[in-house]
PDB file of C-alpha atoms in Angstrom:
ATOM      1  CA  UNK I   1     -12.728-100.397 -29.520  1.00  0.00           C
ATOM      2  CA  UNK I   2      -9.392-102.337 -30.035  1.00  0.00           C
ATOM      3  CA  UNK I   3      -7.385-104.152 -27.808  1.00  0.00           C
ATOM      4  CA  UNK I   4      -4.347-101.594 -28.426  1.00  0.00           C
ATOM      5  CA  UNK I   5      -7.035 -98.856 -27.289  1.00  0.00           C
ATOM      6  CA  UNK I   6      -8.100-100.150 -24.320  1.00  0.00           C
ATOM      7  CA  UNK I   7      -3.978-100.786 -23.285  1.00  0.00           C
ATOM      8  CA  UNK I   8      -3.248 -97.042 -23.953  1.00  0.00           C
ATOM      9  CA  UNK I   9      -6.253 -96.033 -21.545  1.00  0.00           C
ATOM     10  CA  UNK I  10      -4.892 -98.111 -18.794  1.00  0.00           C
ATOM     11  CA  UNK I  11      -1.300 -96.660 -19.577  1.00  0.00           C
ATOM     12  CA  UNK I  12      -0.155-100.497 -20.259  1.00  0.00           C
ATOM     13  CA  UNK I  13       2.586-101.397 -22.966  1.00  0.00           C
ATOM     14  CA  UNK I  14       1.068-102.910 -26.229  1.00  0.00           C
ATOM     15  CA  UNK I  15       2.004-106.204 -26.584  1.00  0.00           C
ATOM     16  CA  UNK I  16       1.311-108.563 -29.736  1.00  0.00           C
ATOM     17  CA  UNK I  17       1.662-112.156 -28.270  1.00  0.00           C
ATOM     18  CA  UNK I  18      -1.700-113.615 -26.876  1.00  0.00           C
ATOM     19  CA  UNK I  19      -3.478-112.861 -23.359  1.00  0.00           C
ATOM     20  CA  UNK I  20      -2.562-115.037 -20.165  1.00  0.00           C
ATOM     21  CA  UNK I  21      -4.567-118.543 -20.210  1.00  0.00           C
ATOM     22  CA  UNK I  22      -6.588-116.559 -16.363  1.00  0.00           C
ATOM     23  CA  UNK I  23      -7.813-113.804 -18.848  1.00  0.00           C
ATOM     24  CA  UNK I  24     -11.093-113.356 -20.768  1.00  0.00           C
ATOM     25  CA  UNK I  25     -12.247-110.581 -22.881  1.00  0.00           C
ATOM     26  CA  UNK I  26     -15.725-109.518 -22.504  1.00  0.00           C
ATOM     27  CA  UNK I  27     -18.008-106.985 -24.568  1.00  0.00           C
ATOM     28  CA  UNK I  28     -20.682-105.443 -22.548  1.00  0.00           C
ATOM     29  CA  UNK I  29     -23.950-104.349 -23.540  1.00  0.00           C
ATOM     30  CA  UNK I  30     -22.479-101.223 -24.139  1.00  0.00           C
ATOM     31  CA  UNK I  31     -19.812-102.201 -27.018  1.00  0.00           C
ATOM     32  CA  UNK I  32     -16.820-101.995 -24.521  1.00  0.00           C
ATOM     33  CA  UNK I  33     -14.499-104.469 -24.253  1.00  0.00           C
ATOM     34  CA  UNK I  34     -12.571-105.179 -20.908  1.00  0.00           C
ATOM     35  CA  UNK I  35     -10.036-107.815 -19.832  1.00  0.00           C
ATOM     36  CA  UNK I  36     -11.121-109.683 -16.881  1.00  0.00           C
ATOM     37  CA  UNK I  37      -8.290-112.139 -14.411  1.00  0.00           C
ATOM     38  CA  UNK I  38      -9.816-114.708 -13.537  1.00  0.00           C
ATOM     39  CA  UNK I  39      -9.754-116.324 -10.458  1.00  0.00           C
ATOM     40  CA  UNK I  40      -8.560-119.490  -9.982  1.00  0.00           C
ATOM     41  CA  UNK I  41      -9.426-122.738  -7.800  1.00  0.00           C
ATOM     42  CA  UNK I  42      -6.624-121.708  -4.988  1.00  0.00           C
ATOM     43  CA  UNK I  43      -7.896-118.043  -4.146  1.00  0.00           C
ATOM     44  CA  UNK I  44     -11.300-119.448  -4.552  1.00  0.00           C
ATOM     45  CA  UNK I  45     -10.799-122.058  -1.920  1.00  0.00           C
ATOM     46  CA  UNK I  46      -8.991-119.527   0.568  1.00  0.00           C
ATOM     47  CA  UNK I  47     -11.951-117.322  -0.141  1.00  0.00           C
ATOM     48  CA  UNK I  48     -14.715-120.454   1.016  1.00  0.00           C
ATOM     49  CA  UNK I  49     -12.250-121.088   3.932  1.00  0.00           C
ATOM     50  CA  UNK I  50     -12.421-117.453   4.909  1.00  0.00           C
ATOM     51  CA  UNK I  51     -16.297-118.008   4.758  1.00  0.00           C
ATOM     52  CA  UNK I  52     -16.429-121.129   6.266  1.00  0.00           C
ATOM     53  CA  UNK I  53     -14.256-119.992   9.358  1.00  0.00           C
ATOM     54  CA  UNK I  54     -16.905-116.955  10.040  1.00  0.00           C
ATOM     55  CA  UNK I  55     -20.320-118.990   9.535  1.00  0.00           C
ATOM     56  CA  UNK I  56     -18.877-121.653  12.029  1.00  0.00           C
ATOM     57  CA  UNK I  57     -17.629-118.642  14.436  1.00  0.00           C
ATOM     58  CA  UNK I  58     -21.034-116.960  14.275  1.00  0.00           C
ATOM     59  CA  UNK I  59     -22.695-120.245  14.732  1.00  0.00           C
ATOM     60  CA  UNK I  60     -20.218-120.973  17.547  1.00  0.00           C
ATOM     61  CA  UNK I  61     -21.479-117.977  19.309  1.00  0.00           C
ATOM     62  CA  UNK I  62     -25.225-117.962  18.308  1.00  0.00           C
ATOM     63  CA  UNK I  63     -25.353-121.910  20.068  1.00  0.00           C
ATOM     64  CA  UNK I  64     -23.876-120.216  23.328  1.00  0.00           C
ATOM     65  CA  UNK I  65     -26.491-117.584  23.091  1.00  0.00           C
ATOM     66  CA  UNK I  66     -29.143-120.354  22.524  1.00  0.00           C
ATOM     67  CA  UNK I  67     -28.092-122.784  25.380  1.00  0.00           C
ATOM     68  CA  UNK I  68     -28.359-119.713  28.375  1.00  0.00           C
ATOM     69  CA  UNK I  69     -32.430-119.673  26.877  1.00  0.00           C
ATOM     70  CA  UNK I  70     -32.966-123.613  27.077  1.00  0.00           C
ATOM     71  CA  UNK I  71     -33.350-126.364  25.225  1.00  0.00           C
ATOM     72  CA  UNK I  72     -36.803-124.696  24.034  1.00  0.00           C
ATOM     73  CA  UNK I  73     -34.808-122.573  21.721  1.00  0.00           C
ATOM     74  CA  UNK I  74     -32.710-125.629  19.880  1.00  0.00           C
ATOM     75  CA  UNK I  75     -35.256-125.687  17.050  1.00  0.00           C
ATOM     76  CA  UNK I  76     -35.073-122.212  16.479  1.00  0.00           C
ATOM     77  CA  UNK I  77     -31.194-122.566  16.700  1.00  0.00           C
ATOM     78  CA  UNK I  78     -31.260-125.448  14.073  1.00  0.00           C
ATOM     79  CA  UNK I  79     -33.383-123.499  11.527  1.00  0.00           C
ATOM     80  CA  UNK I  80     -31.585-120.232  11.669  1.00  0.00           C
ATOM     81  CA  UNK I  81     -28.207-122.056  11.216  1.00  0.00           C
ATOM     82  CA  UNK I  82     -29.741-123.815   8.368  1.00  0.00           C
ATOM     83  CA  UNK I  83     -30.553-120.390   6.992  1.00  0.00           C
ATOM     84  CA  UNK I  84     -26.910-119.181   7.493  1.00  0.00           C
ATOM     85  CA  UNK I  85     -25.013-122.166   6.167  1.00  0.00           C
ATOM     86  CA  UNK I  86     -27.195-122.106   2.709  1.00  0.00           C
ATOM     87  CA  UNK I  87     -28.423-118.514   2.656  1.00  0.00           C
ATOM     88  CA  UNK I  88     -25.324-116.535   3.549  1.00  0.00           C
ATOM     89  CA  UNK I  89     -23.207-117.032  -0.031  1.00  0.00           C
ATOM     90  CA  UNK I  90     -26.065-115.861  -1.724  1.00  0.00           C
ATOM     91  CA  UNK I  91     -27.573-113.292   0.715  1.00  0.00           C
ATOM     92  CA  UNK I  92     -24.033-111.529   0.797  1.00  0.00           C
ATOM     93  CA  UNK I  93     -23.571-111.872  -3.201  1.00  0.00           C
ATOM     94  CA  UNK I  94     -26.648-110.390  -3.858  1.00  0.00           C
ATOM     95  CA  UNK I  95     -26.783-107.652  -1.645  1.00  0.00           C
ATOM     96  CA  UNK I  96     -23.151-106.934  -1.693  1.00  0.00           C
ATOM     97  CA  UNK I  97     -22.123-106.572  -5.749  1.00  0.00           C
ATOM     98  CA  UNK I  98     -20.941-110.344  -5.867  1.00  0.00           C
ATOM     99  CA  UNK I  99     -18.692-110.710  -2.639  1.00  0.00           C
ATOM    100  CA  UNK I 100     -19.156-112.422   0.167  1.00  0.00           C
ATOM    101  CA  UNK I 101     -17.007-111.944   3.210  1.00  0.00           C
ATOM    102  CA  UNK I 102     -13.932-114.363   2.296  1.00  0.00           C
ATOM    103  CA  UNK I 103     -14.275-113.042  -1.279  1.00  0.00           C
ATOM    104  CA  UNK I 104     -14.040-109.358  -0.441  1.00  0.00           C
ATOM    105  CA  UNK I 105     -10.788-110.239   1.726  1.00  0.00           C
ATOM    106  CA  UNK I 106      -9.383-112.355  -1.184  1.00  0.00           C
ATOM    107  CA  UNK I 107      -9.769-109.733  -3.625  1.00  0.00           C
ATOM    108  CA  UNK I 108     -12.689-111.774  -5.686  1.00  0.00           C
ATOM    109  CA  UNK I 109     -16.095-111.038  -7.423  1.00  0.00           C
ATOM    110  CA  UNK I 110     -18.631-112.759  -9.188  1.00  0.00           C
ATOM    111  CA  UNK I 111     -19.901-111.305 -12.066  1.00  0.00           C
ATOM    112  CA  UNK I 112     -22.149-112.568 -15.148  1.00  0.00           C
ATOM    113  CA  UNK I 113     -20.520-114.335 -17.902  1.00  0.00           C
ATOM    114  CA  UNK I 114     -21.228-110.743 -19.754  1.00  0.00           C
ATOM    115  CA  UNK I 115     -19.444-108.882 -17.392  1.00  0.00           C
ATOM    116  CA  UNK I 116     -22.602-107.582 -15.683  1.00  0.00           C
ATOM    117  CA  UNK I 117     -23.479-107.740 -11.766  1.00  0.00           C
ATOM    118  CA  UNK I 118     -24.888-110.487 -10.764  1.00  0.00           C
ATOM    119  CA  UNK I 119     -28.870-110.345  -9.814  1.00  0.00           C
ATOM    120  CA  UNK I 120     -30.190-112.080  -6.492  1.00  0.00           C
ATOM    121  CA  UNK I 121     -31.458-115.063  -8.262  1.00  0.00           C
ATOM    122  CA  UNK I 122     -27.993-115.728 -10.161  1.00  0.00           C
ATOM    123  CA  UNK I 123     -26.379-115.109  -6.471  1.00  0.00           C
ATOM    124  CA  UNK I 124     -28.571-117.812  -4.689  1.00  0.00           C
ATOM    125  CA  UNK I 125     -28.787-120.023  -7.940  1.00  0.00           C
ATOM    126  CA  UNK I 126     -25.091-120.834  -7.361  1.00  0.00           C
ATOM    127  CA  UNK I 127     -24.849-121.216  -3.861  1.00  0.00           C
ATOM    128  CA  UNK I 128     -27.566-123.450  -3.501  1.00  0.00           C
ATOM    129  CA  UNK I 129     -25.857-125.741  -5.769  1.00  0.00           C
ATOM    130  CA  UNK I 130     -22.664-125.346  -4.027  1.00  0.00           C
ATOM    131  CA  UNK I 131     -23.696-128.970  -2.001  1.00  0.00           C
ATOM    132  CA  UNK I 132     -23.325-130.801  -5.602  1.00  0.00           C
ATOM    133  CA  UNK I 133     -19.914-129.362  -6.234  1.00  0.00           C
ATOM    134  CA  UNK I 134     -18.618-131.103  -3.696  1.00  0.00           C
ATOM    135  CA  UNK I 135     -19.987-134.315  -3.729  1.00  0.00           C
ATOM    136  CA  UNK I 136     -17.437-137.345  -3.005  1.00  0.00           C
ATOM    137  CA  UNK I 137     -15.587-138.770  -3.907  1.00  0.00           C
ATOM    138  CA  UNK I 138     -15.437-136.848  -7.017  1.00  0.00           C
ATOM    139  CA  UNK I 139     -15.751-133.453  -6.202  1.00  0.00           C
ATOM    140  CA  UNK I 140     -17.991-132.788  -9.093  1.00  0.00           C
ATOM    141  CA  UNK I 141     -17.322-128.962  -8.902  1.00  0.00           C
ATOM    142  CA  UNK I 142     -13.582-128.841  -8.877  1.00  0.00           C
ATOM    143  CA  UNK I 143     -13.223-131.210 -12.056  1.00  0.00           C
ATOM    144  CA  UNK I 144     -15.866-128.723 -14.132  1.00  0.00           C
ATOM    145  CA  UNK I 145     -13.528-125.660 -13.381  1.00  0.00           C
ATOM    146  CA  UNK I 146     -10.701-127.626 -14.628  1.00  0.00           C
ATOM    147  CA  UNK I 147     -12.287-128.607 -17.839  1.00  0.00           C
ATOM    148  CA  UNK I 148     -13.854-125.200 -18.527  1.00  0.00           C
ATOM    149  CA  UNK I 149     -11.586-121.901 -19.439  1.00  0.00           C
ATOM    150  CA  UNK I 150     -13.661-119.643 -17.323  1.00  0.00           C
ATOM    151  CA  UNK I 151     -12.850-121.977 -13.958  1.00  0.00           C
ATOM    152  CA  UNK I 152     -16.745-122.135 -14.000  1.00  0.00           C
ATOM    153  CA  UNK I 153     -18.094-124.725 -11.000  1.00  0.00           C
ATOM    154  CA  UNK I 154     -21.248-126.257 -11.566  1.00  0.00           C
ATOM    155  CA  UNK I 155     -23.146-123.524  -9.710  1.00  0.00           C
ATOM    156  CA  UNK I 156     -21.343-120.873 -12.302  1.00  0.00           C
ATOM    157  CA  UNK I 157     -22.265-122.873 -15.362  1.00  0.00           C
ATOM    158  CA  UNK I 158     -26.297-123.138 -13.870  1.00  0.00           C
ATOM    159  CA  UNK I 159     -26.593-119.657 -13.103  1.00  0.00           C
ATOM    160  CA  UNK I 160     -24.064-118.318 -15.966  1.00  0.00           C
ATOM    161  CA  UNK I 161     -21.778-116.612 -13.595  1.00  0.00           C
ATOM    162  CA  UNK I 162     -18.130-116.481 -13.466  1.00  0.00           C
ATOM    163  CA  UNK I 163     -15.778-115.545 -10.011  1.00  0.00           C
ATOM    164  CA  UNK I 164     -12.945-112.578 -11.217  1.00  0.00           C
ATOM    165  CA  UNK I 165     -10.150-111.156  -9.301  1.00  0.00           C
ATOM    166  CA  UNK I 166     -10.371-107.539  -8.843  1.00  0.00           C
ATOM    167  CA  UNK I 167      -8.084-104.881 -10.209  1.00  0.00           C
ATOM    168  CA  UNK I 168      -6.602-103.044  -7.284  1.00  0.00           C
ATOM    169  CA  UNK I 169      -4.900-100.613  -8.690  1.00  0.00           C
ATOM    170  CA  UNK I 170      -5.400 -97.558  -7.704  1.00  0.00           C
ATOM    171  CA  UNK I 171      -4.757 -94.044  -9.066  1.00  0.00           C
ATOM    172  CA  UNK I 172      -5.508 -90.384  -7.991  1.00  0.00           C
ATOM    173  CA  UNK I 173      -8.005 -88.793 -10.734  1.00  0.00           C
ATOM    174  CA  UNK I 174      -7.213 -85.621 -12.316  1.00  0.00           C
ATOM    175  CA  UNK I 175      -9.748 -82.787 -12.494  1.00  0.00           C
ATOM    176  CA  UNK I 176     -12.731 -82.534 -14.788  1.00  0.00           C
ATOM    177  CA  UNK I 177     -12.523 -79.855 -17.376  1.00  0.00           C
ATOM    178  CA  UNK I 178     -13.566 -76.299 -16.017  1.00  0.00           C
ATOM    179  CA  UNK I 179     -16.990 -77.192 -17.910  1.00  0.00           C
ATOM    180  CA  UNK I 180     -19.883 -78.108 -15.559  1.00  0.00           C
ATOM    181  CA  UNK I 181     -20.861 -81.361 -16.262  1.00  0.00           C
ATOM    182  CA  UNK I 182     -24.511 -81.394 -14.872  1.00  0.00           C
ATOM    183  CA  UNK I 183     -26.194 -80.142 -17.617  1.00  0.00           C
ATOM    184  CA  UNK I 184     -24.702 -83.257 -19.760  1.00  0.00           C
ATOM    185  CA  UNK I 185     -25.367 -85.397 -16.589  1.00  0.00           C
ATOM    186  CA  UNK I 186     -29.180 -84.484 -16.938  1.00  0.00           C
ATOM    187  CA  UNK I 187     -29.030 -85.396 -20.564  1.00  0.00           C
ATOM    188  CA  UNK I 188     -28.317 -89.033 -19.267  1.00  0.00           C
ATOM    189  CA  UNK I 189     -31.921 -91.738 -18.779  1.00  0.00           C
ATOM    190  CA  UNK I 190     -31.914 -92.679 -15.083  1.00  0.00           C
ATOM    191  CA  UNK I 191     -32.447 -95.887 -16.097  1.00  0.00           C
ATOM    192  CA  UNK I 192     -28.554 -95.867 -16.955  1.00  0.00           C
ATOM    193  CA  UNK I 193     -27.771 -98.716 -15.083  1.00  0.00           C
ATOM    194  CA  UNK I 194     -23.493 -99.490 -15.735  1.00  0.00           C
ATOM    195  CA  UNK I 195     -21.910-102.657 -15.322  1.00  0.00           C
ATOM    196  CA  UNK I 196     -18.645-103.263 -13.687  1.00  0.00           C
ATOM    197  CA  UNK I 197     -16.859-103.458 -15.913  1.00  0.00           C
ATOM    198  CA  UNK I 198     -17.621-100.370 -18.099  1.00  0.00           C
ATOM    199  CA  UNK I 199     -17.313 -97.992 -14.578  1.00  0.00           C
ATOM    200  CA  UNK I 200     -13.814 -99.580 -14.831  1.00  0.00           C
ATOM    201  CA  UNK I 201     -13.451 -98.469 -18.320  1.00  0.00           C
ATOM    202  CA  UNK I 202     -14.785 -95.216 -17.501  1.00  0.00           C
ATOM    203  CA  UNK I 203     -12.370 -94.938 -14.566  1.00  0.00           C
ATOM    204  CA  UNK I 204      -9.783 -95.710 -17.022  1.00  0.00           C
ATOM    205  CA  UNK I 205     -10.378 -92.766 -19.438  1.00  0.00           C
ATOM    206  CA  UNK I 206     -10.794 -90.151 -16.820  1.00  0.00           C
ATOM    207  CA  UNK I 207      -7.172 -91.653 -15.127  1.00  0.00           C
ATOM    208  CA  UNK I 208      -5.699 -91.084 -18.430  1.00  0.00           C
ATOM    209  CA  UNK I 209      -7.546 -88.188 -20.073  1.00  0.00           C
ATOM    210  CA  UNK I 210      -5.206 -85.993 -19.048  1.00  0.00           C
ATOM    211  CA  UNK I 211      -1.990 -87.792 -20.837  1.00  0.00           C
ATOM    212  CA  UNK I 212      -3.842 -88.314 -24.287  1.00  0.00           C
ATOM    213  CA  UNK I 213      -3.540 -85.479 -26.564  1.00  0.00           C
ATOM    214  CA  UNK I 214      -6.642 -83.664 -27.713  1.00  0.00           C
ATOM    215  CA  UNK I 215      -7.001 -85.651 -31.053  1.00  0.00           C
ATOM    216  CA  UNK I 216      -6.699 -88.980 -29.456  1.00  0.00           C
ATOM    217  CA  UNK I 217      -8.849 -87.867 -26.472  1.00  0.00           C
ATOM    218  CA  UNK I 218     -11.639 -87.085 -29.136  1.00  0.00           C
ATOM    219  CA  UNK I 219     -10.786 -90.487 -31.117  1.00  0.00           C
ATOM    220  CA  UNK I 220     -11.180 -92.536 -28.122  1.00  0.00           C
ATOM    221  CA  UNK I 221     -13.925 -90.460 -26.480  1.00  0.00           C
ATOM    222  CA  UNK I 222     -15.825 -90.850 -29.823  1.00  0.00           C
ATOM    223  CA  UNK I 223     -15.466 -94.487 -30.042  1.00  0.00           C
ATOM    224  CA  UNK I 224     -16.854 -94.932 -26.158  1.00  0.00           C
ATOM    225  CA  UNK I 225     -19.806 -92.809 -26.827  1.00  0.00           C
ATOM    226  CA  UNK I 226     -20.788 -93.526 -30.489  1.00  0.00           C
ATOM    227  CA  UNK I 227     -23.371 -96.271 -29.028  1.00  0.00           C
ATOM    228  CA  UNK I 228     -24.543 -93.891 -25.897  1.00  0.00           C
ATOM    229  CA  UNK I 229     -25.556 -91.114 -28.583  1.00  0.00           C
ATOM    230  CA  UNK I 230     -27.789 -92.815 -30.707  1.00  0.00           C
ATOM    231  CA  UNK I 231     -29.388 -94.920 -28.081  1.00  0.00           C
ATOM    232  CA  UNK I 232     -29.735 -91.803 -25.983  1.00  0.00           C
ATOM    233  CA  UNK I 233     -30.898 -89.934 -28.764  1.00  0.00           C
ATOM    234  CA  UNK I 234     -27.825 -87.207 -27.682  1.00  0.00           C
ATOM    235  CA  UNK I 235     -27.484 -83.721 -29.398  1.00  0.00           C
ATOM    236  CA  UNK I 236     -24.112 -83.970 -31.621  1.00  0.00           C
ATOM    237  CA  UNK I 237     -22.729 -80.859 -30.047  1.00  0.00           C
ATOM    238  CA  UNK I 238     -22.166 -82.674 -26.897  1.00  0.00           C
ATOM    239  CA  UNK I 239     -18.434 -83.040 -26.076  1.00  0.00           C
ATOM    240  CA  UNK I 240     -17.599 -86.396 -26.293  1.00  0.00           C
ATOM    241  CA  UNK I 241     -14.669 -86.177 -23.499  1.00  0.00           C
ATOM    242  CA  UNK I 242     -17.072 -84.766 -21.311  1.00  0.00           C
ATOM    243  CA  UNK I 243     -19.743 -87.071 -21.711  1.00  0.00           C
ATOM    244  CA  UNK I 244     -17.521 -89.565 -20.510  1.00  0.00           C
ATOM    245  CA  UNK I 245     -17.062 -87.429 -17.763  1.00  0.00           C
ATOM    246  CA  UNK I 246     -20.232 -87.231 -16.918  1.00  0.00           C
ATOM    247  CA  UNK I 247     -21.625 -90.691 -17.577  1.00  0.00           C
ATOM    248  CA  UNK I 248     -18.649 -91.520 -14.679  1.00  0.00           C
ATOM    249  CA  UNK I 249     -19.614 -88.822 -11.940  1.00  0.00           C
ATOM    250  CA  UNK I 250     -23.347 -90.291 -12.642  1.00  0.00           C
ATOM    251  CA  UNK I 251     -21.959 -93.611 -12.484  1.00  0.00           C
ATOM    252  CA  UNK I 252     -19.668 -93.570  -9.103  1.00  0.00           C
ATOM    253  CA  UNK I 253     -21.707 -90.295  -7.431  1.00  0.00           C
ATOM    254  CA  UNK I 254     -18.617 -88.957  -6.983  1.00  0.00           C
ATOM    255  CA  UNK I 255     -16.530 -85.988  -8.668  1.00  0.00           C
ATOM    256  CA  UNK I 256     -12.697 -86.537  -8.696  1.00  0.00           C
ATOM    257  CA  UNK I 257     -10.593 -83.715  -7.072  1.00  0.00           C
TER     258      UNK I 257
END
């Protein structure tokens, strides 16, 4: 799927001259390709102030807690504010699709350097090496994001993760087709298991369906689900348009109105 393809999805103008130095192109497992911003040392250190400003809060009040039960409870105090300081970046990245607090309000994500979602070991992989980043007087972590074009810290380059900036544009989806989807829906393994960015890509097509006219709606649509079919082992006389409609209301377990 081109570049020129993927532009006329997202209803973007086709340009010729080359990508923005903050953008990557990754191919997912599943043959789609998808720009991804990255996100750059500033947001990224407004995001781990953001963090920093709620673990010392919630250690602020936890200690006040602590002192009304004695001084009985100060090694209990000390360990579970150990636990927060080094657990909570990867706790929250693992459990909640690659944000943590100060990432979700900065509009930022990790992700694998495939575009995936990160698993829990990738999560606490890079947080635990968060101490060496920052290691005086050189700041270890800050000088391998400027020598790397993915802004990858030393955490990102151990655990092969990369931070993105989210797209927040938004757009109201247009209708399905009359045509049921569930029986196509069924069709689909459970183990179907989407990455980010192909939902996104997904998202895109059903935003846009509508504008495409039928043949390029079936030349797209066909180029999206040539891979699904033969892995999937899919009759032929499924509709490609609405396969992609399905493999999104699967995807997002939602049905656009």
């Amino acid at each position: 799927m081109g570049s020129q393809d993927l532009a006329e999805l997202r209803g973007l103008p086709v340009f010729n001259s080359p990508p923005l130095d903050t953008t990557i192109l990754v191919v997912t497992p599943e043959n789609v390709a998808f720009n991804y911003q990255l996100a750059g040392p500033f947001p990224r250190a407004l995001a781990l102030l953001v963090d920093l400003v709620l673990v010392c809060v919630f250690g602020l009040a936890m200690g006040i807690v602590f002192t009304l039960f004695g001084s009985g409870f100060l090694g209990v105090f000390l360990y579970l504010m150990f636990f927060i300081w080094w657990g909570y970046g990867g706790v929250m990245e693992a459990l909640n699709n690659g944000q943590t607090l100060g990432k979700k309000a900065l509009g930022l994500r990790v992700v694998s350097r495939s575009g995936l979602a990160i698993n829990a070991s990738q999560a606490m992989l890079r947080n635990i090496l968060r101490g060496a980043d920052v290691l005086p007087p050189f700041f270890p972590g800050v000088l391998a994001m400027l020598m790397n074009d993915r802004f990858q810290r030393l955490g990102d380059l151990a655990s092969g993760t990369m931070v993105i900036v989210e797209n927040r544009q938004t757009r109201p989806m247009p209708p399905f087709p009359n045509a049921n989807t569930s029986t196509i829906q069924a069709l689909i393994p459970k183990r179907f298991r989407p990455s980010v960015s192909l939902i996104e890509a997904l998202a895109a097509y059903v935003g846009r369906r509508k504008e495409l006219s039928p043949p390029r709606r079936r030349e797209l649509a066909g180029l999206i689900t040539g891979h699904f079919r033969s892995s999937w082992s899919l009759p032929r006389s499924i509709d490609a348009d609405l396969l992609l409609c399905a493999m999104y209301e699967k995807a997002t377990g939602s049905r656009p109105s």
